[in-house]
Amino acid sequence: MKKADYIKLSGYLFGIVGLIHLGRVFLGWPLILGGFLIPAWASFLAGLILWYLAYASMKLK
């Protein structure tokens, strides 16, 4: 796989996972890991970071 294709694929994956995290916040989906409820603000922060990573990887080309 070429480096440019790998970076683009990484950007798409970051974007999809970020969208899922932000969807969890706005749609009220619970996230329980090991019996602990993850707060919505953590998913919001993760979603923003992942969207930034997606944007940055798309700009690298």
JSON list of N, CA and C in Angstrom, two decimals:
[
{"chain": "A", "resi": 1, "resn": "MET", "atom": "N", "xyz": [0.85, -1.18, 0.00]},
{"chain": "A", "resi": 1, "resn": "MET", "atom": "CA", "xyz": [0.00, 0.00, 0.00]},
{"chain": "A", "resi": 1, "resn": "MET", "atom": "C", "xyz": [0.89, 1.24, 0.00]},
{"chain": "A", "resi": 2, "resn": "LYS", "atom": "N", "xyz": [0.56, 2.18, -0.84]},
{"chain": "A", "resi": 2, "resn": "LYS", "atom": "CA", "xyz": [1.31, 3.43, -0.91]},
{"chain": "A", "resi": 2, "resn": "LYS", "atom": "C", "xyz": [1.06, 4.28, 0.33]},
{"chain": "A", "resi": 3, "resn": "LYS", "atom": "N", "xyz": [2.04, 5.10, 0.65]},
{"chain": "A", "resi": 3, "resn": "LYS", "atom": "CA", "xyz": [1.94, 5.96, 1.83]},
{"chain": "A", "resi": 3, "resn": "LYS", "atom": "C", "xyz": [0.73, 6.89, 1.74]},
{"chain": "A", "resi": 4, "resn": "ALA", "atom": "N", "xyz": [0.50, 7.47, 0.58]},
{"chain": "A", "resi": 4, "resn": "ALA", "atom": "CA", "xyz": [-0.62, 8.40, 0.40]},
{"chain": "A", "resi": 4, "resn": "ALA", "atom": "C", "xyz": [-1.96, 7.69, 0.60]},
{"chain": "A", "resi": 5, "resn": "ASP", "atom": "N", "xyz": [-2.07, 6.46, 0.11]},
{"chain": "A", "resi": 5, "resn": "ASP", "atom": "CA", "xyz": [-3.31, 5.70, 0.29]},
{"chain": "A", "resi": 5, "resn": "ASP", "atom": "C", "xyz": [-3.52, 5.35, 1.76]},
{"chain": "A", "resi": 6, "resn": "TYR", "atom": "N", "xyz": [-2.44, 5.00, 2.45]},
{"chain": "A", "resi": 6, "resn": "TYR", "atom": "CA", "xyz": [-2.52, 4.66, 3.87]},
{"chain": "A", "resi": 6, "resn": "TYR", "atom": "C", "xyz": [-2.98, 5.88, 4.68]},
{"chain": "A", "resi": 7, "resn": "ILE", "atom": "N", "xyz": [-2.43, 7.03, 4.38]},
{"chain": "A", "resi": 7, "resn": "ILE", "atom": "CA", "xyz": [-2.81, 8.25, 5.10]},
{"chain": "A", "resi": 7, "resn": "ILE", "atom": "C", "xyz": [-4.27, 8.60, 4.84]},
{"chain": "A", "resi": 8, "resn": "LYS", "atom": "N", "xyz": [-4.71, 8.45, 3.60]},
{"chain": "A", "resi": 8, "resn": "LYS", "atom": "CA", "xyz": [-6.10, 8.75, 3.26]},
{"chain": "A", "resi": 8, "resn": "LYS", "atom": "C", "xyz": [-7.05, 7.77, 3.96]},
{"chain": "A", "resi": 9, "resn": "LEU", "atom": "N", "xyz": [-6.70, 6.49, 3.96]},
{"chain": "A", "resi": 9, "resn": "LEU", "atom": "CA", "xyz": [-7.52, 5.49, 4.65]},
{"chain": "A", "resi": 9, "resn": "LEU", "atom": "C", "xyz": [-7.59, 5.78, 6.15]},
{"chain": "A", "resi": 10, "resn": "SER", "atom": "N", "xyz": [-6.45, 6.16, 6.73]},
{"chain": "A", "resi": 10, "resn": "SER", "atom": "CA", "xyz": [-6.43, 6.53, 8.15]},
{"chain": "A", "resi": 10, "resn": "SER", "atom": "C", "xyz": [-7.36, 7.71, 8.42]},
{"chain": "A", "resi": 11, "resn": "GLY", "atom": "N", "xyz": [-7.35, 8.68, 7.53]},
{"chain": "A", "resi": 11, "resn": "GLY", "atom": "CA", "xyz": [-8.23, 9.83, 7.68]},
{"chain": "A", "resi": 11, "resn": "GLY", "atom": "C", "xyz": [-9.69, 9.45, 7.64]},
{"chain": "A", "resi": 12, "resn": "TYR", "atom": "N", "xyz": [-10.05, 8.56, 6.73]},
{"chain": "A", "resi": 12, "resn": "TYR", "atom": "CA", "xyz": [-11.44, 8.10, 6.66]},
{"chain": "A", "resi": 12, "resn": "TYR", "atom": "C", "xyz": [-11.84, 7.37, 7.94]},
{"chain": "A", "resi": 13, "resn": "LEU", "atom": "N", "xyz": [-10.95, 6.52, 8.44]},
{"chain": "A", "resi": 13, "resn": "LEU", "atom": "CA", "xyz": [-11.26, 5.78, 9.67]},
{"chain": "A", "resi": 13, "resn": "LEU", "atom": "C", "xyz": [-11.38, 6.71, 10.87]},
{"chain": "A", "resi": 14, "resn": "PHE", "atom": "N", "xyz": [-10.48, 7.68, 10.97]},
{"chain": "A", "resi": 14, "resn": "PHE", "atom": "CA", "xyz": [-10.59, 8.67, 12.05]},
{"chain": "A", "resi": 14, "resn": "PHE", "atom": "C", "xyz": [-11.92, 9.41, 11.96]},
{"chain": "A", "resi": 15, "resn": "GLY", "atom": "N", "xyz": [-12.32, 9.78, 10.76]},
{"chain": "A", "resi": 15, "resn": "GLY", "atom": "CA", "xyz": [-13.58, 10.50, 10.58]},
{"chain": "A", "resi": 15, "resn": "GLY", "atom": "C", "xyz": [-14.79, 9.67, 10.97]},
{"chain": "A", "resi": 16, "resn": "ILE", "atom": "N", "xyz": [-14.80, 8.40, 10.60]},
{"chain": "A", "resi": 16, "resn": "ILE", "atom": "CA", "xyz": [-15.93, 7.52, 10.93]},
{"chain": "A", "resi": 16, "resn": "ILE", "atom": "C", "xyz": [-16.03, 7.31, 12.44]},
{"chain": "A", "resi": 17, "resn": "VAL", "atom": "N", "xyz": [-14.90, 7.02, 13.08]},
{"chain": "A", "resi": 17, "resn": "VAL", "atom": "CA", "xyz": [-14.92, 6.80, 14.53]},
{"chain": "A", "resi": 17, "resn": "VAL", "atom": "C", "xyz": [-15.28, 8.09, 15.26]},
{"chain": "A", "resi": 18, "resn": "GLY", "atom": "N", "xyz": [-14.79, 9.22, 14.77]},
{"chain": "A", "resi": 18, "resn": "GLY", "atom": "CA", "xyz": [-15.16, 10.51, 15.36]},
{"chain": "A", "resi": 18, "resn": "GLY", "atom": "C", "xyz": [-16.65, 10.78, 15.23]},
{"chain": "A", "resi": 19, "resn": "LEU", "atom": "N", "xyz": [-17.22, 10.43, 14.09]},
{"chain": "A", "resi": 19, "resn": "LEU", "atom": "CA", "xyz": [-18.66, 10.60, 13.88]},
{"chain": "A", "resi": 19, "resn": "LEU", "atom": "C", "xyz": [-19.45, 9.73, 14.84]},
{"chain": "A", "resi": 20, "resn": "ILE", "atom": "N", "xyz": [-18.99, 8.52, 15.08]},
{"chain": "A", "resi": 20, "resn": "ILE", "atom": "CA", "xyz": [-19.67, 7.63, 16.03]},
{"chain": "A", "resi": 20, "resn": "ILE", "atom": "C", "xyz": [-19.62, 8.22, 17.44]},
{"chain": "A", "resi": 21, "resn": "HIS", "atom": "N", "xyz": [-18.46, 8.76, 17.84]},
{"chain": "A", "resi": 21, "resn": "HIS", "atom": "CA", "xyz": [-18.35, 9.37, 19.17]},
{"chain": "A", "resi": 21, "resn": "HIS", "atom": "C", "xyz": [-19.28, 10.58, 19.29]},
{"chain": "A", "resi": 22, "resn": "LEU", "atom": "N", "xyz": [-19.31, 11.43, 18.28]},
{"chain": "A", "resi": 22, "resn": "LEU", "atom": "CA", "xyz": [-20.20, 12.60, 18.34]},
{"chain": "A", "resi": 22, "resn": "LEU", "atom": "C", "xyz": [-21.67, 12.18, 18.27]},
{"chain": "A", "resi": 23, "resn": "GLY", "atom": "N", "xyz": [-21.96, 11.13, 17.51]},
{"chain": "A", "resi": 23, "resn": "GLY", "atom": "CA", "xyz": [-23.32, 10.59, 17.47]},
{"chain": "A", "resi": 23, "resn": "GLY", "atom": "C", "xyz": [-23.75, 10.09, 18.83]},
{"chain": "A", "resi": 24, "resn": "ARG", "atom": "N", "xyz": [-22.83, 9.47, 19.56]},
{"chain": "A", "resi": 24, "resn": "ARG", "atom": "CA", "xyz": [-23.14, 9.00, 20.91]},
{"chain": "A", "resi": 24, "resn": "ARG", "atom": "C", "xyz": [-23.55, 10.17, 21.80]},
{"chain": "A", "resi": 25, "resn": "VAL", "atom": "N", "xyz": [-22.85, 11.28, 21.67]},
{"chain": "A", "resi": 25, "resn": "VAL", "atom": "CA", "xyz": [-23.16, 12.45, 22.50]},
{"chain": "A", "resi": 25, "resn": "VAL", "atom": "C", "xyz": [-24.53, 13.02, 22.16]},
{"chain": "A", "resi": 26, "resn": "PHE", "atom": "N", "xyz": [-24.78, 13.25, 20.87]},
{"chain": "A", "resi": 26, "resn": "PHE", "atom": "CA", "xyz": [-26.01, 13.94, 20.46]},
{"chain": "A", "resi": 26, "resn": "PHE", "atom": "C", "xyz": [-27.23, 13.03, 20.45]},
{"chain": "A", "resi": 27, "resn": "LEU", "atom": "N", "xyz": [-27.04, 11.72, 20.34]},
{"chain": "A", "resi": 27, "resn": "LEU", "atom": "CA", "xyz": [-28.17, 10.80, 20.34]},
{"chain": "A", "resi": 27, "resn": "LEU", "atom": "C", "xyz": [-28.39, 10.13, 21.70]},
{"chain": "A", "resi": 28, "resn": "GLY", "atom": "N", "xyz": [-27.50, 10.40, 22.63]},
{"chain": "A", "resi": 28, "resn": "GLY", "atom": "CA", "xyz": [-27.66, 9.89, 23.99]},
{"chain": "A", "resi": 28, "resn": "GLY", "atom": "C", "xyz": [-27.36, 8.41, 24.16]},
{"chain": "A", "resi": 29, "resn": "TRP", "atom": "N", "xyz": [-26.52, 7.86, 23.32]},
{"chain": "A", "resi": 29, "resn": "TRP", "atom": "CA", "xyz": [-26.16, 6.44, 23.45]},
{"chain": "A", "resi": 29, "resn": "TRP", "atom": "C", "xyz": [-25.25, 6.24, 24.65]},
{"chain": "A", "resi": 30, "resn": "PRO", "atom": "N", "xyz": [-25.51, 5.23, 25.46]},
{"chain": "A", "resi": 30, "resn": "PRO", "atom": "CA", "xyz": [-24.61, 4.97, 26.59]},
{"chain": "A", "resi": 30, "resn": "PRO", "atom": "C", "xyz": [-23.35, 4.22, 26.12]},
{"chain": "A", "resi": 31, "resn": "LEU", "atom": "N", "xyz": [-22.26, 4.44, 26.82]},
{"chain": "A", "resi": 31, "resn": "LEU", "atom": "CA", "xyz": [-21.02, 3.71, 26.56]},
{"chain": "A", "resi": 31, "resn": "LEU", "atom": "C", "xyz": [-20.51, 3.20, 27.90]},
{"chain": "A", "resi": 32, "resn": "ILE", "atom": "N", "xyz": [-20.55, 1.89, 28.06]},
{"chain": "A", "resi": 32, "resn": "ILE", "atom": "CA", "xyz": [-20.14, 1.27, 29.31]},
{"chain": "A", "resi": 32, "resn": "ILE", "atom": "C", "xyz": [-18.95, 0.36, 29.02]},
{"chain": "A", "resi": 33, "resn": "LEU", "atom": "N", "xyz": [-17.83, 0.63, 29.67]},
{"chain": "A", "resi": 33, "resn": "LEU", "atom": "CA", "xyz": [-16.63, -0.18, 29.52]},
{"chain": "A", "resi": 33, "resn": "LEU", "atom": "C", "xyz": [-16.22, -0.71, 30.89]},
{"chain": "A", "resi": 34, "resn": "GLY", "atom": "N", "xyz": [-16.21, -2.01, 31.03]},
{"chain": "A", "resi": 34, "resn": "GLY", "atom": "CA", "xyz": [-15.83, -2.62, 32.30]},
{"chain": "A", "resi": 34, "resn": "GLY", "atom": "C", "xyz": [-16.74, -2.23, 33.45]},
{"chain": "A", "resi": 35, "resn": "GLY", "atom": "N", "xyz": [-18.01, -2.02, 33.17]},
{"chain": "A", "resi": 35, "resn": "GLY", "atom": "CA", "xyz": [-18.97, -1.64, 34.20]},
{"chain": "A", "resi": 35, "resn": "GLY", "atom": "C", "xyz": [-18.95, -0.16, 34.56]},
{"chain": "A", "resi": 36, "resn": "PHE", "atom": "N", "xyz": [-18.14, 0.62, 33.88]},
{"chain": "A", "resi": 36, "resn": "PHE", "atom": "CA", "xyz": [-18.02, 2.06, 34.14]},
{"chain": "A", "resi": 36, "resn": "PHE", "atom": "C", "xyz": [-18.63, 2.84, 32.99]},
{"chain": "A", "resi": 37, "resn": "LEU", "atom": "N", "xyz": [-19.55, 3.74, 33.32]},
{"chain": "A", "resi": 37, "resn": "LEU", "atom": "CA", "xyz": [-20.20, 4.57, 32.30]},
{"chain": "A", "resi": 37, "resn": "LEU", "atom": "C", "xyz": [-19.26, 5.71, 31.90]},
{"chain": "A", "resi": 38, "resn": "ILE", "atom": "N", "xyz": [-18.89, 5.75, 30.64]},
{"chain": "A", "resi": 38, "resn": "ILE", "atom": "CA", "xyz": [-18.01, 6.79, 30.13]},
{"chain": "A", "resi": 38, "resn": "ILE", "atom": "C", "xyz": [-18.84, 8.07, 29.93]},
{"chain": "A", "resi": 39, "resn": "PRO", "atom": "N", "xyz": [-18.40, 9.19, 30.50]},
{"chain": "A", "resi": 39, "resn": "PRO", "atom": "CA", "xyz": [-19.18, 10.43, 30.37]},
{"chain": "A", "resi": 39, "resn": "PRO", "atom": "C", "xyz": [-19.23, 10.93, 28.93]},
{"chain": "A", "resi": 40, "resn": "ALA", "atom": "N", "xyz": [-20.30, 11.65, 28.63]},
{"chain": "A", "resi": 40, "resn": "ALA", "atom": "CA", "xyz": [-20.51, 12.16, 27.27]},
{"chain": "A", "resi": 40, "resn": "ALA", "atom": "C", "xyz": [-19.43, 13.16, 26.88]},
{"chain": "A", "resi": 41, "resn": "TRP", "atom": "N", "xyz": [-18.93, 13.93, 27.84]},
{"chain": "A", "resi": 41, "resn": "TRP", "atom": "CA", "xyz": [-17.90, 14.92, 27.50]},
{"chain": "A", "resi": 41, "resn": "TRP", "atom": "C", "xyz": [-16.63, 14.25, 26.99]},
{"chain": "A", "resi": 42, "resn": "ALA", "atom": "N", "xyz": [-16.34, 13.04, 27.48]},
{"chain": "A", "resi": 42, "resn": "ALA", "atom": "CA", "xyz": [-15.15, 12.32, 27.01]},
{"chain": "A", "resi": 42, "resn": "ALA", "atom": "C", "xyz": [-15.33, 11.92, 25.54]},
{"chain": "A", "resi": 43, "resn": "SER", "atom": "N", "xyz": [-16.53, 11.48, 25.19]},
{"chain": "A", "resi": 43, "resn": "SER", "atom": "CA", "xyz": [-16.79, 11.13, 23.80]},
{"chain": "A", "resi": 43, "resn": "SER", "atom": "C", "xyz": [-16.80, 12.36, 22.91]},
{"chain": "A", "resi": 44, "resn": "PHE", "atom": "N", "xyz": [-17.29, 13.47, 23.42]},
{"chain": "A", "resi": 44, "resn": "PHE", "atom": "CA", "xyz": [-17.28, 14.71, 22.65]},
{"chain": "A", "resi": 44, "resn": "PHE", "atom": "C", "xyz": [-15.84, 15.14, 22.36]},
{"chain": "A", "resi": 45, "resn": "LEU", "atom": "N", "xyz": [-15.01, 15.10, 23.38]},
{"chain": "A", "resi": 45, "resn": "LEU", "atom": "CA", "xyz": [-13.60, 15.46, 23.21]},
{"chain": "A", "resi": 45, "resn": "LEU", "atom": "C", "xyz": [-12.91, 14.50, 22.25]},
{"chain": "A", "resi": 46, "resn": "ALA", "atom": "N", "xyz": [-13.16, 13.21, 22.40]},
{"chain": "A", "resi": 46, "resn": "ALA", "atom": "CA", "xyz": [-12.57, 12.22, 21.50]},
{"chain": "A", "resi": 46, "resn": "ALA", "atom": "C", "xyz": [-13.04, 12.45, 20.06]},
{"chain": "A", "resi": 47, "resn": "GLY", "atom": "N", "xyz": [-14.32, 12.77, 19.89]},
{"chain": "A", "resi": 47, "resn": "GLY", "atom": "CA", "xyz": [-14.85, 13.03, 18.55]},
{"chain": "A", "resi": 47, "resn": "GLY", "atom": "C", "xyz": [-14.18, 14.22, 17.89]},
{"chain": "A", "resi": 48, "resn": "LEU", "atom": "N", "xyz": [-13.97, 15.28, 18.65]},
{"chain": "A", "resi": 48, "resn": "LEU", "atom": "CA", "xyz": [-13.30, 16.47, 18.10]},
{"chain": "A", "resi": 48, "resn": "LEU", "atom": "C", "xyz": [-11.86, 16.17, 17.73]},
{"chain": "A", "resi": 49, "resn": "ILE", "atom": "N", "xyz": [-11.17, 15.45, 18.59]},
{"chain": "A", "resi": 49, "resn": "ILE", "atom": "CA", "xyz": [-9.77, 15.09, 18.31]},
{"chain": "A", "resi": 49, "resn": "ILE", "atom": "C", "xyz": [-9.68, 14.21, 17.08]},
{"chain": "A", "resi": 50, "resn": "LEU", "atom": "N", "xyz": [-10.57, 13.23, 16.98]},
{"chain": "A", "resi": 50, "resn": "LEU", "atom": "CA", "xyz": [-10.55, 12.32, 15.84]},
{"chain": "A", "resi": 50, "resn": "LEU", "atom": "C", "xyz": [-10.89, 13.05, 14.55]},
{"chain": "A", "resi": 51, "resn": "TRP", "atom": "N", "xyz": [-11.82, 13.99, 14.60]},
{"chain": "A", "resi": 51, "resn": "TRP", "atom": "CA", "xyz": [-12.15, 14.77, 13.39]},
{"chain": "A", "resi": 51, "resn": "TRP", "atom": "C", "xyz": [-10.97, 15.65, 12.98]},
{"chain": "A", "resi": 52, "resn": "TYR", "atom": "N", "xyz": [-10.24, 16.18, 13.96]},
{"chain": "A", "resi": 52, "resn": "TYR", "atom": "CA", "xyz": [-9.05, 16.96, 13.62]},
{"chain": "A", "resi": 52, "resn": "TYR", "atom": "C", "xyz": [-8.00, 16.07, 12.96]},
{"chain": "A", "resi": 53, "resn": "LEU", "atom": "N", "xyz": [-7.81, 14.86, 13.49]},
{"chain": "A", "resi": 53, "resn": "LEU", "atom": "CA", "xyz": [-6.85, 13.93, 12.89]},
{"chain": "A", "resi": 53, "resn": "LEU", "atom": "C", "xyz": [-7.28, 13.56, 11.47]},
{"chain": "A", "resi": 54, "resn": "ALA", "atom": "N", "xyz": [-8.57, 13.39, 11.26]},
{"chain": "A", "resi": 54, "resn": "ALA", "atom": "CA", "xyz": [-9.07, 13.08, 9.91]},
{"chain": "A", "resi": 54, "resn": "ALA", "atom": "C", "xyz": [-8.78, 14.25, 8.98]},
{"chain": "A", "resi": 55, "resn": "TYR", "atom": "N", "xyz": [-9.06, 15.46, 9.43]},
{"chain": "A", "resi": 55, "resn": "TYR", "atom": "CA", "xyz": [-8.80, 16.66, 8.62]},
{"chain": "A", "resi": 55, "resn": "TYR", "atom": "C", "xyz": [-7.31, 16.79, 8.30]},
{"chain": "A", "resi": 56, "resn": "ALA", "atom": "N", "xyz": [-6.48, 16.61, 9.32]},
{"chain": "A", "resi": 56, "resn": "ALA", "atom": "CA", "xyz": [-5.03, 16.75, 9.13]},
{"chain": "A", "resi": 56, "resn": "ALA", "atom": "C", "xyz": [-4.49, 15.70, 8.17]},
{"chain": "A", "resi": 57, "resn": "SER", "atom": "N", "xyz": [-4.99, 14.49, 8.26]},
{"chain": "A", "resi": 57, "resn": "SER", "atom": "CA", "xyz": [-4.48, 13.44, 7.36]},
{"chain": "A", "resi": 57, "resn": "SER", "atom": "C", "xyz": [-4.94, 13.67, 5.93]},
{"chain": "A", "resi": 58, "resn": "MET", "atom": "N", "xyz": [-6.10, 14.26, 5.74]},
{"chain": "A", "resi": 58, "resn": "MET", "atom": "CA", "xyz": [-6.56, 14.56, 4.39]},
{"chain": "A", "resi": 58, "resn": "MET", "atom": "C", "xyz": [-5.77, 15.72, 3.78]},
{"chain": "A", "resi": 59, "resn": "LYS", "atom": "N", "xyz": [-5.28, 16.62, 4.62]},
{"chain": "A", "resi": 59, "resn": "LYS", "atom": "CA", "xyz": [-4.50, 17.75, 4.13]},
{"chain": "A", "resi": 59, "resn": "LYS", "atom": "C", "xyz": [-3.06, 17.35, 3.79]},
{"chain": "A", "resi": 60, "resn": "LEU", "atom": "N", "xyz": [-2.57, 16.22, 4.32]},
{"chain": "A", "resi": 60, "resn": "LEU", "atom": "CA", "xyz": [-1.18, 15.81, 4.08]},
{"chain": "A", "resi": 60, "resn": "LEU", "atom": "C", "xyz": [-0.90, 15.45, 2.62]},
{"chain": "A", "resi": 61, "resn": "LYS", "atom": "N", "xyz": [-1.75, 14.63, 2.07]},
{"chain": "A", "resi": 61, "resn": "LYS", "atom": "CA", "xyz": [-1.60, 14.11, 0.70]},
{"chain": "A", "resi": 61, "resn": "LYS", "atom": "C", "xyz": [-0.16, 14.03, 0.36]}
]
